C-alpha cells in the first residue's frame, strides 16, 4: 500500500465502521490485488489535468474524440441511468459507445440502489478505467428520480452506493459531488465519500441550488478545503472560461485536475489554447460522426452551441438547423454557415494575437470564433435558438432533455469576470 492508502485505511479503522462495510480494506485489496487505487489510478491514466465532464447526451464518443484532439487528457461519458442501462439493451447500445482511442475514460452513472448500480457498472467494467457515481446533478429530473445532488442529505445511502462498487467491482469507483453552504460539512461529506471507497473525488464548487439563471460563481475555497482534507486525487469543476483559468484553478486549490462542461461544448479547443473558427470545429466533429454513428439530436445540439453567437445573425440558417434530420442535411448546413462566416471574417479586422476585453474583463471575440457562452438574463436571441432546439428534440427521452447539454455543470455566467473569483480565494 502507498502512504496515502495506509493513512486512509488507518483513518477508516479509527472511526466507527458503518455496518454496510462488509469487508476490510485489506480484504478488498486481497480480492482485487491488481485494481488501481487513488494516485496509482491517477498516474495510470496519465496524470490527467484537462478533463471533459460527464454531460447527458453531449459527452458522447464522437465529442470525446474531438475533445481529445484538442488536449483533453481524460473524458467522462454522459451520465447514464443505472436502472435503465441495466434493463434496456437499446438504451445501453445507444448510450455506451467506445473504441480503442477512447482512453482513459470514466463511465458515470446515476443511481439510488446499490445492487442495480453494481449490475450496471459490471456491464462496462472491461472497457473503462473507472466508474463514477453522479452526486452532483441539480436538475428537477434528478429530484424526481431521487439521484444526483438530491442524495446529498442521505449520507448512508451515498456510502452504500460507493461501498457496493468498492467491495465488488473489478475497476475503481470515483464520485462527483457538489458543495454544501458550510465548508465544514462539505469537508466531512467528502471524507465520507472517500472512506466509502471513492478513489478520485470531483468537486463541483457550487451549491445544489446554483443552476440555470442562479448559477453564479463556484467556490474554489471549498474545493481547496476538500483537497486538503482527503488522501485521494481531487478534480475541480467550475469557473473555467479560458485556458489560463485551468492553471489558476490548480494554483488556487492544489487539485490534480480541472474538469469543464459547458465551456467545452462551446469551445472544444479550450484545452489547446487555440483560437479557432467555429466552422472548423464543426467540420471536424462531423467528420468523426461520419465514422462514429451519432444520434442526430446530439449532433444538432452540438451545432447549436458551436454556432451560438452566429445563429442570431444568420437567422434563416437557425431555422434550417432546427429542421435537419440526417448527415447530408448537417453537412449542407455547415457549408452554408461556413460561407457566411468566411465572408463575415473577411470584412473584419480581428487579430487573434491581440487580446481585447470588455468592461467586465470578458474577452471580445467575433461571432465566428469559438468562445465560452456567457449567460445574460436578456439574451433573447439565444433563448429563441434554445426554443428551436427543444422543439427539434421533442422526441428526446425525458431524462436526457431535462438534465443535459452541460446544464449539470454550468459555466459561470454572471456579468463579472471569473478573475474576480480567482483573486478572492
mmCIF file of C-alpha atoms in Angstrom:
data_model
loop_
_atom_site.group_PDB
_atom_site.id
_atom_site.type_symbol
_atom_site.label_atom_id
_atom_site.label_comp_id
_atom_site.label_asym_id
_atom_site.label_seq_id
_atom_site.Cartn_x
_atom_site.Cartn_y
_atom_site.Cartn_z
ATOM 1 C CA UNK A 1 0.000 0.000 0.000
ATOM 2 C CA UNK A 2 1.086 3.557 -0.640
ATOM 3 C CA UNK A 3 1.469 6.059 2.178
ATOM 4 C CA UNK A 4 -1.846 7.688 1.216
ATOM 5 C CA UNK A 5 -3.639 4.347 1.206
ATOM 6 C CA UNK A 6 -2.187 3.395 4.580
ATOM 7 C CA UNK A 7 -3.294 6.735 6.009
ATOM 8 C CA UNK A 8 -6.804 6.319 4.636
ATOM 9 C CA UNK A 9 -7.083 2.761 5.933
ATOM 10 C CA UNK A 10 -5.901 3.833 9.366
ATOM 11 C CA UNK A 11 -8.372 6.712 9.469
ATOM 12 C CA UNK A 12 -11.205 4.398 8.500
ATOM 13 C CA UNK A 13 -10.209 1.857 11.118
ATOM 14 C CA UNK A 14 -10.040 4.518 13.810
ATOM 15 C CA UNK A 15 -13.589 5.672 13.088
ATOM 16 C CA UNK A 16 -16.719 3.673 13.663
ATOM 17 C CA UNK A 17 -17.020 1.404 10.637
ATOM 18 C CA UNK A 18 -20.531 1.519 9.114
ATOM 19 C CA UNK A 19 -22.473 -1.727 9.244
ATOM 20 C CA UNK A 20 -22.707 -1.869 5.463
ATOM 21 C CA UNK A 21 -18.904 -2.165 5.246
ATOM 22 C CA UNK A 22 -18.764 -5.959 4.966
ATOM 23 C CA UNK A 23 -15.060 -6.119 4.096
ATOM 24 C CA UNK A 24 -11.923 -4.515 5.493
ATOM 25 C CA UNK A 25 -9.540 -2.628 3.230
ATOM 26 C CA UNK A 26 -7.057 -5.495 3.479
ATOM 27 C CA UNK A 27 -9.739 -7.946 2.369
ATOM 28 C CA UNK A 28 -10.677 -5.727 -0.551
ATOM 29 C CA UNK A 29 -7.049 -5.461 -1.627
ATOM 30 C CA UNK A 30 -6.725 -9.234 -1.439
ATOM 31 C CA UNK A 31 -9.888 -9.641 -3.528
ATOM 32 C CA UNK A 32 -8.738 -7.169 -6.194
ATOM 33 C CA UNK A 33 -4.914 -7.190 -5.982
ATOM 34 C CA UNK A 34 -4.424 -5.529 -9.370
ATOM 35 C CA UNK A 35 -7.163 -2.915 -9.104
ATOM 36 C CA UNK A 36 -5.668 0.566 -9.005
ATOM 37 C CA UNK A 37 -6.292 2.900 -6.098
ATOM 38 C CA UNK A 38 -6.071 6.658 -5.599
ATOM 39 C CA UNK A 39 -2.927 8.165 -7.023
ATOM 40 C CA UNK A 40 -1.916 4.907 -8.726
ATOM 41 C CA UNK A 41 -5.137 5.126 -10.743
ATOM 42 C CA UNK A 42 -4.482 8.794 -11.463
ATOM 43 C CA UNK A 43 -0.950 8.095 -12.701
ATOM 44 C CA UNK A 44 -2.080 5.094 -14.764
ATOM 45 C CA UNK A 45 -4.500 7.395 -16.597
ATOM 46 C CA UNK A 46 -1.594 9.692 -17.461
ATOM 47 C CA UNK A 47 -1.989 12.169 -14.569
ATOM 48 C CA UNK A 48 -4.821 13.984 -16.350
ATOM 49 C CA UNK A 49 -5.041 17.742 -15.940
ATOM 50 C CA UNK A 50 -7.585 18.647 -18.645
ATOM 51 C CA UNK A 51 -10.862 16.793 -18.122
ATOM 52 C CA UNK A 52 -14.135 16.737 -20.061
ATOM 53 C CA UNK A 53 -17.111 16.488 -17.718
ATOM 54 C CA UNK A 54 -19.946 13.972 -17.912
ATOM 55 C CA UNK A 55 -22.804 15.670 -19.774
ATOM 56 C CA UNK A 56 -26.048 13.925 -20.625
ATOM 57 C CA UNK A 57 -26.286 13.378 -24.391
ATOM 58 C CA UNK A 58 -23.329 15.710 -25.001
ATOM 59 C CA UNK A 59 -20.117 13.923 -23.990
ATOM 60 C CA UNK A 60 -20.808 11.042 -26.356
ATOM 61 C CA UNK A 61 -17.993 9.158 -28.093
ATOM 62 C CA UNK A 62 -17.729 11.437 -31.139
ATOM 63 C CA UNK A 63 -17.462 14.536 -28.935
ATOM 64 C CA UNK A 64 -14.933 12.850 -26.670
ATOM 65 C CA UNK A 65 -12.814 12.060 -29.711
ATOM 66 C CA UNK A 66 -12.964 15.683 -30.879
ATOM 67 C CA UNK A 67 -12.058 16.933 -27.393
ATOM 68 C CA UNK A 68 -9.082 14.573 -27.192
ATOM 69 C CA UNK A 69 -7.814 16.013 -30.484
ATOM 70 C CA UNK A 70 -7.549 19.351 -28.673
ATOM 71 C CA UNK A 71 -5.859 18.396 -25.447
ATOM 72 C CA UNK A 72 -8.421 16.584 -23.281
ATOM 73 C CA UNK A 73 -6.464 14.169 -21.069
ATOM 74 C CA UNK A 74 -9.478 12.354 -19.622
ATOM 75 C CA UNK A 75 -13.111 12.165 -20.695
ATOM 76 C CA UNK A 76 -16.223 11.090 -18.825
ATOM 77 C CA UNK A 77 -19.162 9.545 -20.611
ATOM 78 C CA UNK A 78 -22.602 11.110 -20.371
ATOM 79 C CA UNK A 79 -24.459 10.317 -17.166
ATOM 80 C CA UNK A 80 -26.279 7.002 -17.625
ATOM 81 C CA UNK A 81 -29.321 5.951 -15.617
ATOM 82 C CA UNK A 82 -28.150 2.736 -13.941
ATOM 83 C CA UNK A 83 -31.598 1.127 -13.849
ATOM 84 C CA UNK A 84 -32.390 1.795 -17.499
ATOM 85 C CA UNK A 85 -28.840 0.879 -18.518
ATOM 86 C CA UNK A 86 -29.224 -2.478 -16.791
ATOM 87 C CA UNK A 87 -32.686 -3.318 -18.084
ATOM 88 C CA UNK A 88 -32.813 -1.932 -21.634
ATOM 89 C CA UNK A 89 -30.437 -3.195 -24.300
ATOM 90 C CA UNK A 90 -31.485 -0.488 -26.754
ATOM 91 C CA UNK A 91 -30.656 2.270 -24.258
ATOM 92 C CA UNK A 92 -27.328 0.636 -23.499
ATOM 93 C CA UNK A 93 -26.411 0.267 -27.165
ATOM 94 C CA UNK A 94 -27.344 3.869 -27.937
ATOM 95 C CA UNK A 95 -25.653 5.420 -24.921
ATOM 96 C CA UNK A 96 -22.479 3.426 -24.371
ATOM 97 C CA UNK A 97 -20.051 3.686 -27.260
ATOM 98 C CA UNK A 98 -16.298 3.391 -27.083
ATOM 99 C CA UNK A 99 -13.321 2.379 -29.209
ATOM 100 C CA UNK A 100 -9.579 1.849 -28.951
ATOM 101 C CA UNK A 101 -8.853 5.610 -28.970
ATOM 102 C CA UNK A 102 -11.288 6.365 -26.176
ATOM 103 C CA UNK A 103 -8.970 6.064 -23.179
ATOM 104 C CA UNK A 104 -8.721 6.970 -20.468
ATOM 105 C CA UNK A 105 -12.470 7.067 -19.979
ATOM 106 C CA UNK A 106 -14.669 7.020 -16.881
ATOM 107 C CA UNK A 107 -18.291 5.887 -17.158
ATOM 108 C CA UNK A 108 -20.728 7.839 -14.994
ATOM 109 C CA UNK A 109 -23.984 6.515 -13.570
ATOM 110 C CA UNK A 110 -26.784 7.991 -11.516
ATOM 111 C CA UNK A 111 -28.415 5.563 -9.118
ATOM 112 C CA UNK A 112 -30.101 5.139 -5.753
ATOM 113 C CA UNK A 113 -29.983 1.341 -5.450
ATOM 114 C CA UNK A 114 -26.569 -0.241 -4.713
ATOM 115 C CA UNK A 115 -27.425 -3.587 -6.330
ATOM 116 C CA UNK A 116 -28.684 -2.007 -9.533
ATOM 117 C CA UNK A 117 -25.643 0.281 -9.643
ATOM 118 C CA UNK A 118 -23.334 -2.721 -9.385
ATOM 119 C CA UNK A 119 -25.170 -4.534 -12.190
ATOM 120 C CA UNK A 120 -24.858 -1.504 -14.459
ATOM 121 C CA UNK A 121 -21.212 -0.907 -13.597
ATOM 122 C CA UNK A 122 -20.350 -4.557 -14.230
ATOM 123 C CA UNK A 123 -21.541 -4.184 -17.819
ATOM 124 C CA UNK A 124 -18.779 -1.662 -18.615
ATOM 125 C CA UNK A 125 -16.054 -2.890 -16.303
ATOM 126 C CA UNK A 126 -13.925 -4.382 -19.072
ATOM 127 C CA UNK A 127 -13.967 -1.249 -21.224
ATOM 128 C CA UNK A 128 -13.456 1.648 -18.808
ATOM 129 C CA UNK A 129 -10.821 2.877 -16.391
ATOM 130 C CA UNK A 130 -13.319 3.548 -13.600
ATOM 131 C CA UNK A 131 -16.997 4.031 -12.840
ATOM 132 C CA UNK A 132 -18.191 7.351 -11.404
ATOM 133 C CA UNK A 133 -21.239 7.975 -9.225
ATOM 134 C CA UNK A 134 -23.125 11.161 -10.057
ATOM 135 C CA UNK A 135 -23.868 13.022 -6.838
ATOM 136 C CA UNK A 136 -23.996 16.442 -8.448
ATOM 137 C CA UNK A 137 -26.917 16.732 -10.879
ATOM 138 C CA UNK A 138 -29.205 19.528 -9.564
ATOM 139 C CA UNK A 139 -31.961 19.301 -12.158
ATOM 140 C CA UNK A 140 -35.633 18.586 -11.474
ATOM 141 C CA UNK A 141 -35.354 15.202 -13.193
ATOM 142 C CA UNK A 142 -32.796 14.231 -10.535
ATOM 143 C CA UNK A 143 -35.172 15.265 -7.781
ATOM 144 C CA UNK A 144 -37.964 13.180 -9.313
ATOM 145 C CA UNK A 145 -35.652 10.239 -9.908
ATOM 146 C CA UNK A 146 -34.023 10.515 -6.479
ATOM 147 C CA UNK A 147 -30.410 10.705 -7.615
ATOM 148 C CA UNK A 148 -27.589 13.185 -8.192
ATOM 149 C CA UNK A 149 -27.329 16.082 -5.763
ATOM 150 C CA UNK A 150 -30.642 15.086 -4.192
ATOM 151 C CA UNK A 151 -28.795 12.333 -2.350
ATOM 152 C CA UNK A 152 -26.565 14.887 -0.596
ATOM 153 C CA UNK A 153 -28.548 14.657 2.621
ATOM 154 C CA UNK A 154 -28.614 10.844 2.630
ATOM 155 C CA UNK A 155 -25.072 10.060 3.603
ATOM 156 C CA UNK A 156 -25.703 6.444 4.500
ATOM 157 C CA UNK A 157 -27.221 5.746 1.074
ATOM 158 C CA UNK A 158 -24.354 7.544 -0.678
ATOM 159 C CA UNK A 159 -21.871 5.491 1.329
ATOM 160 C CA UNK A 160 -23.705 2.258 0.479
ATOM 161 C CA UNK A 161 -23.696 3.043 -3.241
ATOM 162 C CA UNK A 162 -19.962 3.705 -3.326
ATOM 163 C CA UNK A 163 -19.100 0.859 -0.985
ATOM 164 C CA UNK A 164 -21.063 -1.635 -3.070
ATOM 165 C CA UNK A 165 -18.782 -0.947 -6.015
ATOM 166 C CA UNK A 166 -15.643 -0.691 -3.907
ATOM 167 C CA UNK A 167 -16.210 -4.157 -2.471
ATOM 168 C CA UNK A 168 -17.473 -5.868 -5.630
ATOM 169 C CA UNK A 169 -16.361 -4.171 -8.856
ATOM 170 C CA UNK A 170 -13.152 -5.101 -10.638
ATOM 171 C CA UNK A 171 -12.402 -1.477 -11.616
ATOM 172 C CA UNK A 172 -12.222 1.547 -9.281
ATOM 173 C CA UNK A 173 -15.150 3.701 -8.239
ATOM 174 C CA UNK A 174 -14.982 7.517 -8.215
ATOM 175 C CA UNK A 175 -17.544 10.169 -7.307
ATOM 176 C CA UNK A 176 -18.586 13.664 -8.347
ATOM 177 C CA UNK A 177 -20.112 15.847 -5.637
ATOM 178 C CA UNK A 178 -21.429 19.358 -5.058
ATOM 179 C CA UNK A 179 -20.652 21.512 -2.033
ATOM 180 C CA UNK A 180 -22.770 22.466 0.963
ATOM 181 C CA UNK A 181 -23.154 26.064 2.187
ATOM 182 C CA UNK A 182 -20.919 25.176 5.148
ATOM 183 C CA UNK A 183 -17.298 24.431 4.387
ATOM 184 C CA UNK A 184 -17.027 22.056 7.358
ATOM 185 C CA UNK A 185 -19.983 19.979 6.166
ATOM 186 C CA UNK A 186 -18.539 19.887 2.662
ATOM 187 C CA UNK A 187 -15.265 18.520 4.013
ATOM 188 C CA UNK A 188 -16.965 15.882 6.143
ATOM 189 C CA UNK A 189 -19.092 14.825 3.195
ATOM 190 C CA UNK A 190 -16.023 14.389 1.002
ATOM 191 C CA UNK A 191 -14.248 12.413 3.737
ATOM 192 C CA UNK A 192 -17.252 10.114 3.996
ATOM 193 C CA UNK A 193 -17.200 9.579 0.221
ATOM 194 C CA UNK A 194 -13.504 8.763 0.420
ATOM 195 C CA UNK A 195 -13.947 6.375 3.350
ATOM 196 C CA UNK A 196 -16.648 4.517 1.419
ATOM 197 C CA UNK A 197 -14.127 3.778 -1.312
ATOM 198 C CA UNK A 198 -14.071 6.586 -3.893
ATOM 199 C CA UNK A 199 -10.607 6.668 -5.444
ATOM 200 C CA UNK A 200 -10.995 10.109 -7.060
ATOM 201 C CA UNK A 201 -13.379 12.862 -5.989
ATOM 202 C CA UNK A 202 -14.539 15.608 -8.328
ATOM 203 C CA UNK A 203 -15.856 18.661 -6.513
ATOM 204 C CA UNK A 204 -18.244 20.980 -8.311
ATOM 205 C CA UNK A 205 -17.852 24.142 -6.288
ATOM 206 C CA UNK A 206 -21.479 25.200 -6.496
ATOM 207 C CA UNK A 207 -24.452 24.543 -4.274
ATOM 208 C CA UNK A 208 -27.325 22.340 -5.403
ATOM 209 C CA UNK A 209 -29.426 25.499 -5.788
ATOM 210 C CA UNK A 210 -26.913 27.138 -8.129
ATOM 211 C CA UNK A 211 -28.278 26.252 -11.551
ATOM 212 C CA UNK A 212 -29.817 27.994 -14.543
ATOM 213 C CA UNK A 213 -30.075 31.749 -14.044
ATOM 214 C CA UNK A 214 -28.920 31.246 -10.448
ATOM 215 C CA UNK A 215 -25.672 29.592 -11.490
ATOM 216 C CA UNK A 216 -23.271 32.145 -10.005
ATOM 217 C CA UNK A 217 -19.657 31.542 -9.109
ATOM 218 C CA UNK A 218 -18.197 28.247 -7.969
ATOM 219 C CA UNK A 219 -16.453 28.434 -4.601
ATOM 220 C CA UNK A 220 -12.840 27.367 -5.037
ATOM 221 C CA UNK A 221 -12.144 27.759 -1.308
ATOM 222 C CA UNK A 222 -14.402 24.781 -0.599
ATOM 223 C CA UNK A 223 -12.685 22.748 -3.300
ATOM 224 C CA UNK A 224 -9.315 23.531 -1.717
ATOM 225 C CA UNK A 225 -10.628 22.553 1.699
ATOM 226 C CA UNK A 226 -11.663 19.158 0.343
ATOM 227 C CA UNK A 227 -8.302 18.718 -1.357
ATOM 228 C CA UNK A 228 -6.503 19.481 1.912
ATOM 229 C CA UNK A 229 -8.662 17.007 3.835
ATOM 230 C CA UNK A 230 -8.661 13.838 1.692
ATOM 231 C CA UNK A 231 -5.938 11.453 0.589
ATOM 232 C CA UNK A 232 -7.160 10.704 -2.934
ATOM 233 C CA UNK A 233 -6.828 12.818 -6.099
ATOM 234 C CA UNK A 234 -9.304 15.668 -6.429
ATOM 235 C CA UNK A 235 -10.633 17.275 -9.608
ATOM 236 C CA UNK A 236 -12.141 20.774 -9.534
ATOM 237 C CA UNK A 237 -15.193 21.847 -11.526
ATOM 238 C CA UNK A 238 -16.439 25.409 -12.005
ATOM 239 C CA UNK A 239 -15.396 28.886 -13.256
ATOM 240 C CA UNK A 240 -13.441 27.752 -16.325
ATOM 241 C CA UNK A 241 -13.858 30.071 -19.299
ATOM 242 C CA UNK A 242 -10.389 30.248 -20.844
ATOM 243 C CA UNK A 243 -7.335 28.001 -20.942
ATOM 244 C CA UNK A 244 -5.395 30.011 -18.367
ATOM 245 C CA UNK A 245 -8.253 29.548 -15.881
ATOM 246 C CA UNK A 246 -7.211 25.905 -15.592
ATOM 247 C CA UNK A 247 -3.825 26.724 -14.096
ATOM 248 C CA UNK A 248 -5.355 29.462 -11.960
ATOM 249 C CA UNK A 249 -7.719 26.904 -10.520
ATOM 250 C CA UNK A 250 -4.907 24.446 -9.843
ATOM 251 C CA UNK A 251 -2.828 27.161 -8.185
ATOM 252 C CA UNK A 252 -5.773 28.206 -6.006
ATOM 253 C CA UNK A 253 -6.935 24.732 -4.984
ATOM 254 C CA UNK A 254 -3.927 22.386 -5.400
ATOM 255 C CA UNK A 255 -6.144 19.881 -7.216
ATOM 256 C CA UNK A 256 -4.744 17.277 -9.587
ATOM 257 C CA UNK A 257 -7.035 18.119 -12.496
ATOM 258 C CA UNK A 258 -9.697 20.534 -13.693
ATOM 259 C CA UNK A 259 -12.983 19.498 -15.267
ATOM 260 C CA UNK A 260 -15.080 21.639 -17.562
ATOM 261 C CA UNK A 261 -18.516 21.097 -19.028
ATOM 262 C CA UNK A 262 -20.353 23.893 -20.797
ATOM 263 C CA UNK A 263 -17.258 25.785 -21.933
ATOM 264 C CA UNK A 264 -16.063 22.603 -23.638
ATOM 265 C CA UNK A 265 -19.354 22.442 -25.543
ATOM 266 C CA UNK A 266 -18.979 25.949 -26.939
ATOM 267 C CA UNK A 267 -15.218 25.704 -27.413
ATOM 268 C CA UNK A 268 -13.939 22.124 -27.686
ATOM 269 C CA UNK A 269 -10.476 23.564 -28.436
ATOM 270 C CA UNK A 270 -10.367 25.104 -24.933
ATOM 271 C CA UNK A 271 -7.583 22.903 -23.585
ATOM 272 C CA UNK A 272 -5.308 23.626 -26.561
ATOM 273 C CA UNK A 273 -5.472 27.384 -26.104
ATOM 274 C CA UNK A 274 -6.044 27.751 -29.840
ATOM 275 C CA UNK A 275 -8.350 30.469 -31.148
ATOM 276 C CA UNK A 276 -10.247 28.742 -33.934
ATOM 277 C CA UNK A 277 -13.246 29.442 -36.162
ATOM 278 C CA UNK A 278 -16.431 27.631 -35.262
ATOM 279 C CA UNK A 279 -16.857 26.104 -38.696
ATOM 280 C CA UNK A 280 -13.513 24.293 -38.378
ATOM 281 C CA UNK A 281 -14.557 22.514 -35.191
ATOM 282 C CA UNK A 282 -17.973 21.770 -36.673
ATOM 283 C CA UNK A 283 -16.425 20.190 -39.758
ATOM 284 C CA UNK A 284 -14.021 18.110 -37.680
ATOM 285 C CA UNK A 285 -16.856 16.925 -35.473
ATOM 286 C CA UNK A 286 -18.996 15.875 -38.448
ATOM 287 C CA UNK A 287 -16.025 14.041 -39.972
ATOM 288 C CA UNK A 288 -15.841 11.990 -36.791
ATOM 289 C CA UNK A 289 -19.607 11.431 -36.905
ATOM 290 C CA UNK A 290 -19.220 10.047 -40.429
ATOM 291 C CA UNK A 291 -17.262 7.170 -38.884
ATOM 292 C CA UNK A 292 -18.889 7.012 -35.449
ATOM 293 C CA UNK A 293 -22.693 6.674 -35.617
ATOM 294 C CA UNK A 294 -24.140 9.528 -33.572
ATOM 295 C CA UNK A 295 -27.767 10.400 -32.921
ATOM 296 C CA UNK A 296 -28.942 13.426 -34.951
ATOM 297 C CA UNK A 297 -30.296 15.012 -31.765
ATOM 298 C CA UNK A 298 -26.793 15.023 -30.283
ATOM 299 C CA UNK A 299 -25.251 16.489 -33.433
ATOM 300 C CA UNK A 300 -27.872 19.211 -33.688
ATOM 301 C CA UNK A 301 -27.367 20.211 -30.062
ATOM 302 C CA UNK A 302 -23.608 20.490 -30.570
ATOM 303 C CA UNK A 303 -24.008 22.624 -33.679
ATOM 304 C CA UNK A 304 -26.439 24.955 -31.933
ATOM 305 C CA UNK A 305 -23.758 25.531 -29.317
ATOM 306 C CA UNK A 306 -20.803 25.872 -31.653
ATOM 307 C CA UNK A 307 -22.666 28.489 -33.697
ATOM 308 C CA UNK A 308 -24.343 30.060 -30.699
ATOM 309 C CA UNK A 309 -23.210 33.613 -31.500
ATOM 310 C CA UNK A 310 -23.727 33.358 -35.266
ATOM 311 C CA UNK A 311 -27.258 31.971 -35.360
ATOM 312 C CA UNK A 312 -28.835 35.214 -34.078
ATOM 313 C CA UNK A 313 -27.182 36.956 -37.055
ATOM 314 C CA UNK A 314 -27.934 34.370 -39.726
ATOM 315 C CA UNK A 315 -31.431 33.604 -38.515
ATOM 316 C CA UNK A 316 -32.555 31.744 -41.647
ATOM 317 C CA UNK A 317 -29.865 29.131 -41.009
ATOM 318 C CA UNK A 318 -31.009 28.773 -37.432
ATOM 319 C CA UNK A 319 -34.374 27.533 -38.636
ATOM 320 C CA UNK A 320 -32.714 25.183 -41.132
ATOM 321 C CA UNK A 321 -30.578 23.640 -38.384
ATOM 322 C CA UNK A 322 -33.678 23.024 -36.288
ATOM 323 C CA UNK A 323 -35.218 21.072 -39.174
ATOM 324 C CA UNK A 324 -32.213 18.929 -40.164
ATOM 325 C CA UNK A 325 -32.626 15.184 -39.650
ATOM 326 C CA UNK A 326 -29.685 13.475 -41.400
ATOM 327 C CA UNK A 327 -25.940 13.794 -42.091
ATOM 328 C CA UNK A 328 -26.439 15.253 -45.565
ATOM 329 C CA UNK A 329 -28.536 17.991 -44.051
ATOM 330 C CA UNK A 330 -25.958 18.724 -41.334
ATOM 331 C CA UNK A 331 -23.175 18.942 -43.906
ATOM 332 C CA UNK A 332 -25.214 21.297 -46.090
ATOM 333 C CA UNK A 333 -25.947 23.479 -43.078
ATOM 334 C CA UNK A 334 -22.246 23.707 -42.223
ATOM 335 C CA UNK A 335 -21.314 24.529 -45.820
ATOM 336 C CA UNK A 336 -23.890 27.308 -45.875
ATOM 337 C CA UNK A 337 -22.842 28.660 -42.492
ATOM 338 C CA UNK A 338 -19.137 28.438 -43.320
ATOM 339 C CA UNK A 339 -19.613 30.519 -46.477
ATOM 340 C CA UNK A 340 -21.455 33.190 -44.492
ATOM 341 C CA UNK A 341 -18.886 33.268 -41.696
ATOM 342 C CA UNK A 342 -15.889 33.409 -44.020
ATOM 343 C CA UNK A 343 -17.490 36.427 -45.665
ATOM 344 C CA UNK A 344 -18.026 37.992 -42.228
ATOM 345 C CA UNK A 345 -14.416 37.293 -41.278
ATOM 346 C CA UNK A 346 -13.016 38.781 -44.475
ATOM 347 C CA UNK A 347 -14.662 42.071 -43.640
ATOM 348 C CA UNK A 348 -13.244 42.138 -40.125
ATOM 349 C CA UNK A 349 -10.005 43.468 -38.638
ATOM 350 C CA UNK A 350 -9.962 40.816 -35.896
ATOM 351 C CA UNK A 351 -6.440 39.818 -34.829
ATOM 352 C CA UNK A 352 -6.275 36.655 -32.675
ATOM 353 C CA UNK A 353 -2.927 37.820 -31.304
ATOM 354 C CA UNK A 354 -4.461 40.932 -29.760
ATOM 355 C CA UNK A 355 -6.459 40.403 -26.570
ATOM 356 C CA UNK A 356 -9.416 42.781 -26.244
ATOM 357 C CA UNK A 357 -11.718 42.661 -23.220
ATOM 358 C CA UNK A 358 -14.998 44.309 -22.322
ATOM 359 C CA UNK A 359 -15.779 46.325 -19.200
ATOM 360 C CA UNK A 360 -16.170 43.143 -17.118
ATOM 361 C CA UNK A 361 -12.930 41.566 -18.321
ATOM 362 C CA UNK A 362 -14.509 39.098 -20.743
ATOM 363 C CA UNK A 363 -12.573 38.630 -23.965
ATOM 364 C CA UNK A 364 -14.211 40.103 -27.044
ATOM 365 C CA UNK A 365 -14.284 37.675 -29.931
ATOM 366 C CA UNK A 366 -16.204 37.934 -33.198
ATOM 367 C CA UNK A 367 -19.162 35.618 -33.516
ATOM 368 C CA UNK A 368 -17.366 33.133 -35.783
ATOM 369 C CA UNK A 369 -14.698 32.317 -33.165
ATOM 370 C CA UNK A 370 -15.150 29.512 -30.610
ATOM 371 C CA UNK A 371 -15.660 31.093 -27.205
ATOM 372 C CA UNK A 372 -17.370 30.448 -23.879
ATOM 373 C CA UNK A 373 -21.080 31.084 -23.636
ATOM 374 C CA UNK A 374 -21.931 33.946 -21.300
ATOM 375 C CA UNK A 375 -25.479 33.777 -19.999
ATOM 376 C CA UNK A 376 -27.245 37.076 -19.616
ATOM 377 C CA UNK A 377 -30.819 37.358 -18.477
ATOM 378 C CA UNK A 378 -31.986 39.231 -21.556
ATOM 379 C CA UNK A 379 -30.195 37.184 -24.195
ATOM 380 C CA UNK A 380 -33.345 36.898 -26.291
ATOM 381 C CA UNK A 381 -31.744 35.624 -29.468
ATOM 382 C CA UNK A 382 -30.095 32.727 -27.683
ATOM 383 C CA UNK A 383 -33.389 31.957 -25.993
ATOM 384 C CA UNK A 384 -35.006 31.664 -29.405
ATOM 385 C CA UNK A 385 -32.292 29.254 -30.572
ATOM 386 C CA UNK A 386 -32.795 27.205 -27.427
ATOM 387 C CA UNK A 387 -36.551 27.069 -28.072
ATOM 388 C CA UNK A 388 -35.973 25.822 -31.624
ATOM 389 C CA UNK A 389 -33.545 23.207 -30.343
ATOM 390 C CA UNK A 390 -36.046 21.985 -27.775
ATOM 391 C CA UNK A 391 -38.766 21.784 -30.422
ATOM 392 C CA UNK A 392 -36.465 19.868 -32.752
ATOM 393 C CA UNK A 393 -35.674 17.398 -29.991
ATOM 394 C CA UNK A 394 -39.230 16.842 -28.817
ATOM 395 C CA UNK A 395 -38.680 13.108 -29.199
ATOM 396 C CA UNK A 396 -35.655 13.110 -26.890
ATOM 397 C CA UNK A 397 -36.087 10.909 -23.774
ATOM 398 C CA UNK A 398 -37.203 12.910 -20.746
ATOM 399 C CA UNK A 399 -34.181 12.095 -18.649
ATOM 400 C CA UNK A 400 -31.951 13.397 -21.421
ATOM 401 C CA UNK A 401 -33.943 16.537 -22.140
ATOM 402 C CA UNK A 402 -34.194 17.646 -18.516
ATOM 403 C CA UNK A 403 -30.604 17.160 -17.414
ATOM 404 C CA UNK A 404 -28.341 17.727 -20.356
ATOM 405 C CA UNK A 405 -26.199 19.914 -22.557
ATOM 406 C CA UNK A 406 -23.892 20.854 -19.753
ATOM 407 C CA UNK A 407 -26.671 22.110 -17.520
ATOM 408 C CA UNK A 408 -25.490 19.877 -14.683
ATOM 409 C CA UNK A 409 -22.149 21.636 -14.680
ATOM 410 C CA UNK A 410 -22.963 25.110 -15.983
ATOM 411 C CA UNK A 411 -20.181 27.633 -16.526
ATOM 412 C CA UNK A 412 -20.258 30.836 -14.520
ATOM 413 C CA UNK A 413 -22.157 33.461 -16.458
ATOM 414 C CA UNK A 414 -22.535 36.343 -14.037
ATOM 415 C CA UNK A 415 -21.863 39.773 -15.507
ATOM 416 C CA UNK A 416 -18.489 39.726 -13.760
ATOM 417 C CA UNK A 417 -15.210 38.265 -14.903
ATOM 418 C CA UNK A 418 -14.188 34.930 -13.398
ATOM 419 C CA UNK A 419 -10.922 36.597 -12.449
ATOM 420 C CA UNK A 420 -12.733 38.263 -9.543
ATOM 421 C CA UNK A 421 -13.399 34.832 -8.064
ATOM 422 C CA UNK A 422 -9.798 33.729 -8.588
ATOM 423 C CA UNK A 423 -8.371 36.757 -6.836
ATOM 424 C CA UNK A 424 -10.698 36.373 -3.874
ATOM 425 C CA UNK A 425 -9.713 32.804 -2.939
#
